[in-house]
PDB file of C-alpha atoms in Angstrom:
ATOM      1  CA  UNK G  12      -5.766   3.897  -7.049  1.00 71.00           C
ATOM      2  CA  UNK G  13      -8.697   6.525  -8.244  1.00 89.00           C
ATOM      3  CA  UNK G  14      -8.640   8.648  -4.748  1.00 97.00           C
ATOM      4  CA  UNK G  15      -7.116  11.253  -3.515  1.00 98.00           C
ATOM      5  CA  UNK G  16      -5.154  11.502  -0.032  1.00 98.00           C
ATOM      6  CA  UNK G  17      -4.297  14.825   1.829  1.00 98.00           C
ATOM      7  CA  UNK G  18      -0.935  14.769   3.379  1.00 98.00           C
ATOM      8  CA  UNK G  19       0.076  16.841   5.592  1.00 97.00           C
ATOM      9  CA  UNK G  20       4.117  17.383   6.999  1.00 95.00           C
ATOM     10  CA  UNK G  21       5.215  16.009   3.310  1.00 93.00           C
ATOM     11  CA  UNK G  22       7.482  17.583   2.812  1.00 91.00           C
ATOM     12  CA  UNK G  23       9.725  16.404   6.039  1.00 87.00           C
ATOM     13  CA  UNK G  24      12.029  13.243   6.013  1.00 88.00           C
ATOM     14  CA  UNK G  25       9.011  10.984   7.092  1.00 93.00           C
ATOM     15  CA  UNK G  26       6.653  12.777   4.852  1.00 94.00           C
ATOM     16  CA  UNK G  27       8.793  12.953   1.644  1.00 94.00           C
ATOM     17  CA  UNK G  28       8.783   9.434   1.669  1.00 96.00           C
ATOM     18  CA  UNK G  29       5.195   8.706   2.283  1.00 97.00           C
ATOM     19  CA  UNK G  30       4.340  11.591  -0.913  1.00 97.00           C
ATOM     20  CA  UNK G  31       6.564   9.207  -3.049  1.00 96.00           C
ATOM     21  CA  UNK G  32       4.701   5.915  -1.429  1.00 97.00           C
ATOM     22  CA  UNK G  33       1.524   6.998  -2.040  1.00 98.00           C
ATOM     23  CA  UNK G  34       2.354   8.586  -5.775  1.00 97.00           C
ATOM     24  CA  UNK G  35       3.572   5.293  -6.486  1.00 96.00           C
ATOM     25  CA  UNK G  36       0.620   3.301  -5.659  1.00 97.00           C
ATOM     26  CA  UNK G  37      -1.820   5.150  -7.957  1.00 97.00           C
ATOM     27  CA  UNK G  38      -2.744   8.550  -5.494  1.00 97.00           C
ATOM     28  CA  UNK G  39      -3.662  11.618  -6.277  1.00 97.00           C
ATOM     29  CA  UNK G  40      -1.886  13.543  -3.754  1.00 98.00           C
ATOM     30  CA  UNK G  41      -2.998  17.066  -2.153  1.00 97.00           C
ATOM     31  CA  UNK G  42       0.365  18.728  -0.249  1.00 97.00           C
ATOM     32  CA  UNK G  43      -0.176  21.542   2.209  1.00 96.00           C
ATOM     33  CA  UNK G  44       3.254  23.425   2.639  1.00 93.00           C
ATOM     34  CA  UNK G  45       3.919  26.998   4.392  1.00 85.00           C
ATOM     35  CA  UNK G  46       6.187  27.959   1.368  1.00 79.00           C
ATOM     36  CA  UNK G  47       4.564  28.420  -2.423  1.00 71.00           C
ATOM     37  CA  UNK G  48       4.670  25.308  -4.360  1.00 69.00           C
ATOM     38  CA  UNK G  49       6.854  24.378  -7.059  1.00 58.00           C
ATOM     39  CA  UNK G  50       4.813  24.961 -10.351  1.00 54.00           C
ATOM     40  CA  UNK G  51       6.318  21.333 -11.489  1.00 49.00           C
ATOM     41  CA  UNK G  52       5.125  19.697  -8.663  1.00 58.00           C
ATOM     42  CA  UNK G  53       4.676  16.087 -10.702  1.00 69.00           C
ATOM     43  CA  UNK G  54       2.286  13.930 -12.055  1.00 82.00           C
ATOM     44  CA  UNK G  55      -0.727  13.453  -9.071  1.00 94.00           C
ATOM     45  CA  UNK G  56       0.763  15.591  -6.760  1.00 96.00           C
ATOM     46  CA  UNK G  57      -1.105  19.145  -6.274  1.00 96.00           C
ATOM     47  CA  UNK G  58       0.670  21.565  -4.083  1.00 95.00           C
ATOM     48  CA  UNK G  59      -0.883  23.791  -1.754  1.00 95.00           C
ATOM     49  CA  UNK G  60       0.184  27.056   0.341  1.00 95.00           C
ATOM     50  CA  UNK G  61      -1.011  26.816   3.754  1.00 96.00           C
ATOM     51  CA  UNK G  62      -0.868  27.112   7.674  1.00 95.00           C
ATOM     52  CA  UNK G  63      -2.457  24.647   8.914  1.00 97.00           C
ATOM     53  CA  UNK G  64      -2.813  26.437  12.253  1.00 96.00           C
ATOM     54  CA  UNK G  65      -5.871  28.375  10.803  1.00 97.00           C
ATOM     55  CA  UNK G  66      -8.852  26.921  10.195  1.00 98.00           C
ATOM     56  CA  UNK G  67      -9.607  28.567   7.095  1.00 98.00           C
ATOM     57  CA  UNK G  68      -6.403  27.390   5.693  1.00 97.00           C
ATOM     58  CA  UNK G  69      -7.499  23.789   6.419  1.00 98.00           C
ATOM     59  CA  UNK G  70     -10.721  23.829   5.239  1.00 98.00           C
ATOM     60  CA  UNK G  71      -9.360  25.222   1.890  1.00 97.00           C
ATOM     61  CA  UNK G  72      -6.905  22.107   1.826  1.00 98.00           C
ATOM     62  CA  UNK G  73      -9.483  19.340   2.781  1.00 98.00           C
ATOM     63  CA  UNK G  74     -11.892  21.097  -0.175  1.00 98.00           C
ATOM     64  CA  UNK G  75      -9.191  20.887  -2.811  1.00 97.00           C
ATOM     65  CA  UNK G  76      -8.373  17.471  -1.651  1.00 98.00           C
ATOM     66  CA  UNK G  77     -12.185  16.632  -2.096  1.00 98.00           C
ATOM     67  CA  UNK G  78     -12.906  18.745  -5.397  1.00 97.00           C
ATOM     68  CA  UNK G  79     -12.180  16.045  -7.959  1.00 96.00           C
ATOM     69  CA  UNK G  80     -15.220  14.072  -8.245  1.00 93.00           C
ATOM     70  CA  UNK G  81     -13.450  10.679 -10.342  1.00 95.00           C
ATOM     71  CA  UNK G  82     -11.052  10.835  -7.466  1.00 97.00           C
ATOM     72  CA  UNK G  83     -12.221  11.546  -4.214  1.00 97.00           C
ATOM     73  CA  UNK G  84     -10.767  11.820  -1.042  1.00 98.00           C
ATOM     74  CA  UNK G  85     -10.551   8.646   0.616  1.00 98.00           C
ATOM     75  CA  UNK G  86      -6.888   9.344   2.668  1.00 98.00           C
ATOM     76  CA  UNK G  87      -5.738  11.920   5.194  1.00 98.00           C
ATOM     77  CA  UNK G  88      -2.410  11.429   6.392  1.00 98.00           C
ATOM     78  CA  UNK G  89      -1.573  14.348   9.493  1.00 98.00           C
ATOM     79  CA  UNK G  90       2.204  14.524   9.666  1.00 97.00           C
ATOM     80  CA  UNK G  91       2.609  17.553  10.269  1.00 94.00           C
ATOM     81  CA  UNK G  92       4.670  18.079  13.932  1.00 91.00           C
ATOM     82  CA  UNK G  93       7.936  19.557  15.421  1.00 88.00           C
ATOM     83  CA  UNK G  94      10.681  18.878  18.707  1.00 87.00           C
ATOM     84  CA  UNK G  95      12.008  21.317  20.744  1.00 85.00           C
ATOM     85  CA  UNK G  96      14.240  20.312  23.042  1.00 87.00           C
ATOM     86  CA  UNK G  97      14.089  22.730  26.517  1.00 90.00           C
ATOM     87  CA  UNK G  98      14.619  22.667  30.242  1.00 94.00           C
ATOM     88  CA  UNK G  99      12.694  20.423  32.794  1.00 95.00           C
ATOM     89  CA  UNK G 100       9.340  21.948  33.852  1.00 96.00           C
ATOM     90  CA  UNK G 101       9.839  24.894  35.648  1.00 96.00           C
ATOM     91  CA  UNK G 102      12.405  26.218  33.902  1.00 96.00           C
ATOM     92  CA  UNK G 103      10.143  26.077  30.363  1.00 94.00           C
ATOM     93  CA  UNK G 104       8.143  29.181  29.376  1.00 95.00           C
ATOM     94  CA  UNK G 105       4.090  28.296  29.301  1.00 96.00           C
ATOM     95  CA  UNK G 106       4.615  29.918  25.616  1.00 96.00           C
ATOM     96  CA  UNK G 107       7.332  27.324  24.673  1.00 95.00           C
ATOM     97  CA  UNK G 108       4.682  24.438  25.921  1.00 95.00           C
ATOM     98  CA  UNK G 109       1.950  25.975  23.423  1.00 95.00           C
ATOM     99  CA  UNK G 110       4.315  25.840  20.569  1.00 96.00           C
ATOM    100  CA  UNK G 111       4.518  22.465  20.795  1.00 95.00           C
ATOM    101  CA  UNK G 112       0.711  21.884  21.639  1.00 96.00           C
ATOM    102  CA  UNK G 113       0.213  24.090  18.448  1.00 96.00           C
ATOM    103  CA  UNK G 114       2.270  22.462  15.912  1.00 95.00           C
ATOM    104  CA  UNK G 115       1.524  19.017  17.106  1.00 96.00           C
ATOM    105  CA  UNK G 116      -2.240  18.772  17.901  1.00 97.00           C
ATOM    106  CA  UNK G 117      -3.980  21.820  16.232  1.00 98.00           C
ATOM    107  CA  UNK G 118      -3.493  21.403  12.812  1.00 97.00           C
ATOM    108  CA  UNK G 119      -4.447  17.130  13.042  1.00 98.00           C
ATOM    109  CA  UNK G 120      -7.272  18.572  15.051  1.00 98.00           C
ATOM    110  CA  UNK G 121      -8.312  21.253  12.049  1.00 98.00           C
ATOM    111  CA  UNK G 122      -7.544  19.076   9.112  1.00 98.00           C
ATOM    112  CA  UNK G 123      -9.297  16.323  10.446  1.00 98.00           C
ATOM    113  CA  UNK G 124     -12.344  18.281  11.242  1.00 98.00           C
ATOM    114  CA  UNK G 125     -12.438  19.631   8.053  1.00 98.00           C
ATOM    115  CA  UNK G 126     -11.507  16.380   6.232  1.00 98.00           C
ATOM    116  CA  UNK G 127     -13.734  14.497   8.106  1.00 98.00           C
ATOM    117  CA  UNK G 128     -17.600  15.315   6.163  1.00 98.00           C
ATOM    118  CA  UNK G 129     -15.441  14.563   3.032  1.00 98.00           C
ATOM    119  CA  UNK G 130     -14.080  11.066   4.071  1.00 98.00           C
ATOM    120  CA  UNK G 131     -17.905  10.147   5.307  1.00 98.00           C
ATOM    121  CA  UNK G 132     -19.429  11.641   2.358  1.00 96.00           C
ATOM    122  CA  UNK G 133     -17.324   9.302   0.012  1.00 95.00           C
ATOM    123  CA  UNK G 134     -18.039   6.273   1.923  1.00 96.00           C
ATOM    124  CA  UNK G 135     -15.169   6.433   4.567  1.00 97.00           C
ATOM    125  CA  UNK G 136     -11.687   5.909   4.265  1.00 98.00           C
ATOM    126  CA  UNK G 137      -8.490   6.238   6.276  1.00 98.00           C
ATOM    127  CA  UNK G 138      -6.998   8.881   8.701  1.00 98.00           C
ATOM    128  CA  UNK G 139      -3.411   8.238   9.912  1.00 98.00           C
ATOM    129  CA  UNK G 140      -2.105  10.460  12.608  1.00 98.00           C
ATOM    130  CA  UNK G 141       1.491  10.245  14.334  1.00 97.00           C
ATOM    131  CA  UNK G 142       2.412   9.557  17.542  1.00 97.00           C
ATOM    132  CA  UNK G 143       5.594   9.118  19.271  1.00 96.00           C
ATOM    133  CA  UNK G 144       7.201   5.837  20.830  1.00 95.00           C
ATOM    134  CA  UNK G 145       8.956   8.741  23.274  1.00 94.00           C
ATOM    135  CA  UNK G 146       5.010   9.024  25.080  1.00 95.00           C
ATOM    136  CA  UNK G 147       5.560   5.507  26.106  1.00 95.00           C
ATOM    137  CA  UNK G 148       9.581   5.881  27.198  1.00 94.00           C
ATOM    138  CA  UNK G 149       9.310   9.745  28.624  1.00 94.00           C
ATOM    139  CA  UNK G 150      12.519  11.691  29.127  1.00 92.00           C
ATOM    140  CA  UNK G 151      13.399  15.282  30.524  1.00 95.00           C
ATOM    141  CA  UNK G 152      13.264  18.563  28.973  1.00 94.00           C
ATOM    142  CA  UNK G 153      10.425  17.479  26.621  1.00 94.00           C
ATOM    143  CA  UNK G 154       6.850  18.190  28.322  1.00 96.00           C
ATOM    144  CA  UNK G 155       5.574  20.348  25.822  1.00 96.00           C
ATOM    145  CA  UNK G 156       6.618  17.507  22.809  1.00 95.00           C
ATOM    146  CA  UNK G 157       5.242  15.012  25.173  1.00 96.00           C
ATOM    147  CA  UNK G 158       1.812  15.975  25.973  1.00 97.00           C
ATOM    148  CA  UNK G 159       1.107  16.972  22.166  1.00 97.00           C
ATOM    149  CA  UNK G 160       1.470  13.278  21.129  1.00 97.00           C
ATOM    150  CA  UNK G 161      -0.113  11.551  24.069  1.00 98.00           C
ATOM    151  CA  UNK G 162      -2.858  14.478  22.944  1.00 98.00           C
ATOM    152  CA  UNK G 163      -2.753  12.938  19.649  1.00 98.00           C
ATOM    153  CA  UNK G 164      -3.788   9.341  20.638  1.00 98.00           C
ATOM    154  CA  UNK G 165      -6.575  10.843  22.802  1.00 98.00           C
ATOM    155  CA  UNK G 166      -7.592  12.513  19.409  1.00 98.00           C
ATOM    156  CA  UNK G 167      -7.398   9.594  17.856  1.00 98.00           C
ATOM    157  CA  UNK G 168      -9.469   7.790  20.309  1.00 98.00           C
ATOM    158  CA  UNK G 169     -12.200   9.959  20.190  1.00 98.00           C
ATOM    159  CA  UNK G 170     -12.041  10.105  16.539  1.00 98.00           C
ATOM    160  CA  UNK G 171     -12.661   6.591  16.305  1.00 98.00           C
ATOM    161  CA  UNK G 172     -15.289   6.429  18.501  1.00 98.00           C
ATOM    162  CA  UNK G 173     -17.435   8.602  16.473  1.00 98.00           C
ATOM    163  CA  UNK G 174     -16.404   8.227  12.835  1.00 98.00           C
ATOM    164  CA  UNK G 175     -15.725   4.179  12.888  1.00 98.00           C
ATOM    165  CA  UNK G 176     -19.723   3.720  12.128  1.00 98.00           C
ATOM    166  CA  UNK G 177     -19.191   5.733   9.229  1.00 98.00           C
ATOM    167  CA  UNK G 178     -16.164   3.676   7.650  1.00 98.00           C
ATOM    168  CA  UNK G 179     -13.611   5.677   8.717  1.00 98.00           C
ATOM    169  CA  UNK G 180     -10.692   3.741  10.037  1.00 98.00           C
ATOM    170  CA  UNK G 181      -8.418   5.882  12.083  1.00 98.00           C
ATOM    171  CA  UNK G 182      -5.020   4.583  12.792  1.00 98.00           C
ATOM    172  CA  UNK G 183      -1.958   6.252  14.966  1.00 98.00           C
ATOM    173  CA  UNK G 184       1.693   5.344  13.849  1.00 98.00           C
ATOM    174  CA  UNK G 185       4.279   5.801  16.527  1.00 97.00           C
ATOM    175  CA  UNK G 186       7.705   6.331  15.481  1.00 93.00           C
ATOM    176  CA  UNK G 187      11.051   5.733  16.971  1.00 89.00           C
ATOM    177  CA  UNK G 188      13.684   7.411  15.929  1.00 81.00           C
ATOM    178  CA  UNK G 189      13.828   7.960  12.232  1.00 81.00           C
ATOM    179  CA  UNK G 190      16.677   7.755  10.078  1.00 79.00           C
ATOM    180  CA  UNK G 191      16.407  11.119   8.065  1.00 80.00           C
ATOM    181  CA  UNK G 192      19.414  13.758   7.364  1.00 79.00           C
ATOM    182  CA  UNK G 193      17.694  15.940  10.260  1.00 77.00           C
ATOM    183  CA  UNK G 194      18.143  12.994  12.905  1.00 76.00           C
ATOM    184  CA  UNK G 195      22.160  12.596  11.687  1.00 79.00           C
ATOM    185  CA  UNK G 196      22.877  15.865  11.696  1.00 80.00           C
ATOM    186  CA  UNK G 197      21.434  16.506  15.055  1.00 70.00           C
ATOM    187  CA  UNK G 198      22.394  13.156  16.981  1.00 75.00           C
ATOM    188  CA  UNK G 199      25.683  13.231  14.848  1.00 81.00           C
ATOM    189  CA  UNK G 200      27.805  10.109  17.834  1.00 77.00           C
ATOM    190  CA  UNK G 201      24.744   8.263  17.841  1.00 77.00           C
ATOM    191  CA  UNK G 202      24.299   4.350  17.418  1.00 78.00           C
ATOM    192  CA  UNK G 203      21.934   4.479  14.247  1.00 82.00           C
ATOM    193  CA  UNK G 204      21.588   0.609  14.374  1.00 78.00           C
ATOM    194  CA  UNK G 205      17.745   0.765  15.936  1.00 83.00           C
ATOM    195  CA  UNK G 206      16.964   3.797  13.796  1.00 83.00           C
ATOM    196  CA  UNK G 207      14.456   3.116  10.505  1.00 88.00           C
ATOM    197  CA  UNK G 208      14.753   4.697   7.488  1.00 90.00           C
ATOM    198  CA  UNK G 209      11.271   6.573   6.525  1.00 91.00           C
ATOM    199  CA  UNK G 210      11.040   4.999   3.203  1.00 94.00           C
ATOM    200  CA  UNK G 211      10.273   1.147   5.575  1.00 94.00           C
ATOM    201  CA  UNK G 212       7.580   3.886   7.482  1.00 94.00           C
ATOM    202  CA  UNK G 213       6.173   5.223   4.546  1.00 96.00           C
ATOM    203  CA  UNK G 214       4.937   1.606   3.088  1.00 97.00           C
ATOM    204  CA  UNK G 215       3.281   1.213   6.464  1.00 97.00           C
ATOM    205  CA  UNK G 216       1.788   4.301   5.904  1.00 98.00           C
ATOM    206  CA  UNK G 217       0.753   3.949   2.637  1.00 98.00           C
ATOM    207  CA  UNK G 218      -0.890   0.375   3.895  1.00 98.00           C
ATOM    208  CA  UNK G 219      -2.972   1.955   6.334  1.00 98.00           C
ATOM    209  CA  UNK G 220      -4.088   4.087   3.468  1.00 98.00           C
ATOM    210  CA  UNK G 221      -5.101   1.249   0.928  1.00 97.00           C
ATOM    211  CA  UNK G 222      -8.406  -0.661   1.247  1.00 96.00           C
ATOM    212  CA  UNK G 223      -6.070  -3.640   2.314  1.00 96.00           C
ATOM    213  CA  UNK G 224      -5.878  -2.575   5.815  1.00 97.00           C
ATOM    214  CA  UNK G 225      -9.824  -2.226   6.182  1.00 96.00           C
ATOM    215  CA  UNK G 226      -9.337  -4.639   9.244  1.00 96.00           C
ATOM    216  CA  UNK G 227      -7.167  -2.483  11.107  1.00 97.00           C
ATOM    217  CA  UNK G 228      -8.967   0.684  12.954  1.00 97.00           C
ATOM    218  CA  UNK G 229      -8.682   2.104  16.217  1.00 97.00           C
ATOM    219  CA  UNK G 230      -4.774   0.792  16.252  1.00 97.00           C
ATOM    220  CA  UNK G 231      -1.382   2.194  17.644  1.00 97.00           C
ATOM    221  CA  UNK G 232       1.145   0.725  15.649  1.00 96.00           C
ATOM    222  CA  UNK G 233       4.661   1.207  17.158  1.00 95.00           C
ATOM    223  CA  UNK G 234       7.117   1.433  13.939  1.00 93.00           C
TER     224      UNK G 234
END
């Protein structure tokens, strides 16, 4: 495969496993992390130090993910997310509620926006975002979490209403509950026999990526 994709979240149980997915299929492969990147990152993968809360910080990632001209980007994957569980309503601080609007819906808002003249200017491509199964099957203490990713397939809506023309096809993935060492540890009595490893995920992932899936657009895929 002679493109790039921008990842973003890769380096969490879901998105470790669609890095090594994509990697394997040919990608180059631009990684936006908070921490500094290893210098040995591997063979197609390019490491980058960013908050993707700040728009500056994702237009720097969506321009290194564009900046090889042999392989340009053709991918954006938004991962990136976080659960908190709290209280019901009105026992849950406004500021807890924009936490979870901020690390859930700004930065696929930013990187998208930033990604988006990119994608378009090589022809179109893909953009994967990632829902929740949990917006469909709602439970307490979780309003915050909650309205992020139903925000998230409004985004996606709207992002396929005005980019499909241009080849973009813009997908949403909605997860149950995934089986990474973060899920065990925290549901440690749980019956893991409906849980999915994020390895199964990441191939669906990396599908939605590949020209193969150039009939599917405007989708919610529940996996």
């Amino acid at each position: 495969m002679g493109a790039t994709a921008l990842v973003t979240g890769g380096t969490g149980g879901l998105g470790g496993a669609v890095v090594t997915a994509l990697l394997a299929a040919g990608w180059r492969v631009v990684l936006p992390q908070r921490s500094e990147p290893a210098p040995d990152a591997g063979e197609g993968l390019v490491g980058v130090r960013a908050d993707l809360t700040d728009p500056d910080a994702a237009a720097r990632c969506a321009e290194l993910a564009a900046a090889d001209p042999q392989r340009p980007l053709r991918a954006v994957v938004n991962l990136v997310g976080g659960f908190a569980m709290g209280g019901r309503v009105h026992e849950t601080p406004v500021e807890e509620f924009d936490r979870m609007l901020r690390l859930n819906l700004r930065p696929a808002y930013l990187v998208s926006q930033t990604a988006l003249p990119h994608l378009v200017a090589a022809g179109g491509g893909a953009l994967v975002l990632v829902s929740s199964q949990s917006v469909r099957h709602p439970f307490p203490g979780a309003a915050g979490y909650l309205t992020a990713k139903t925000a998230v397939l409004g985004l996606a809506e709207a992002l396929h209403a005005e980019y499909a023309a241009d080849g973009v096809r813009v997908n949403t993935i909605l997860p149950g509950v995934i089986d990474t060492p973060a899920n065990r540890t925290a549901m440690p009595g749980a019956d893991r026999g409906g849980w999915t490893p994020p390895e199964r995920i990441a191939q669906t992932v990396a599908w939605l990526c590949s020209p193969d899936s150039a009939a599917v657009r405007g989708s919610q895929l529940l996996v």
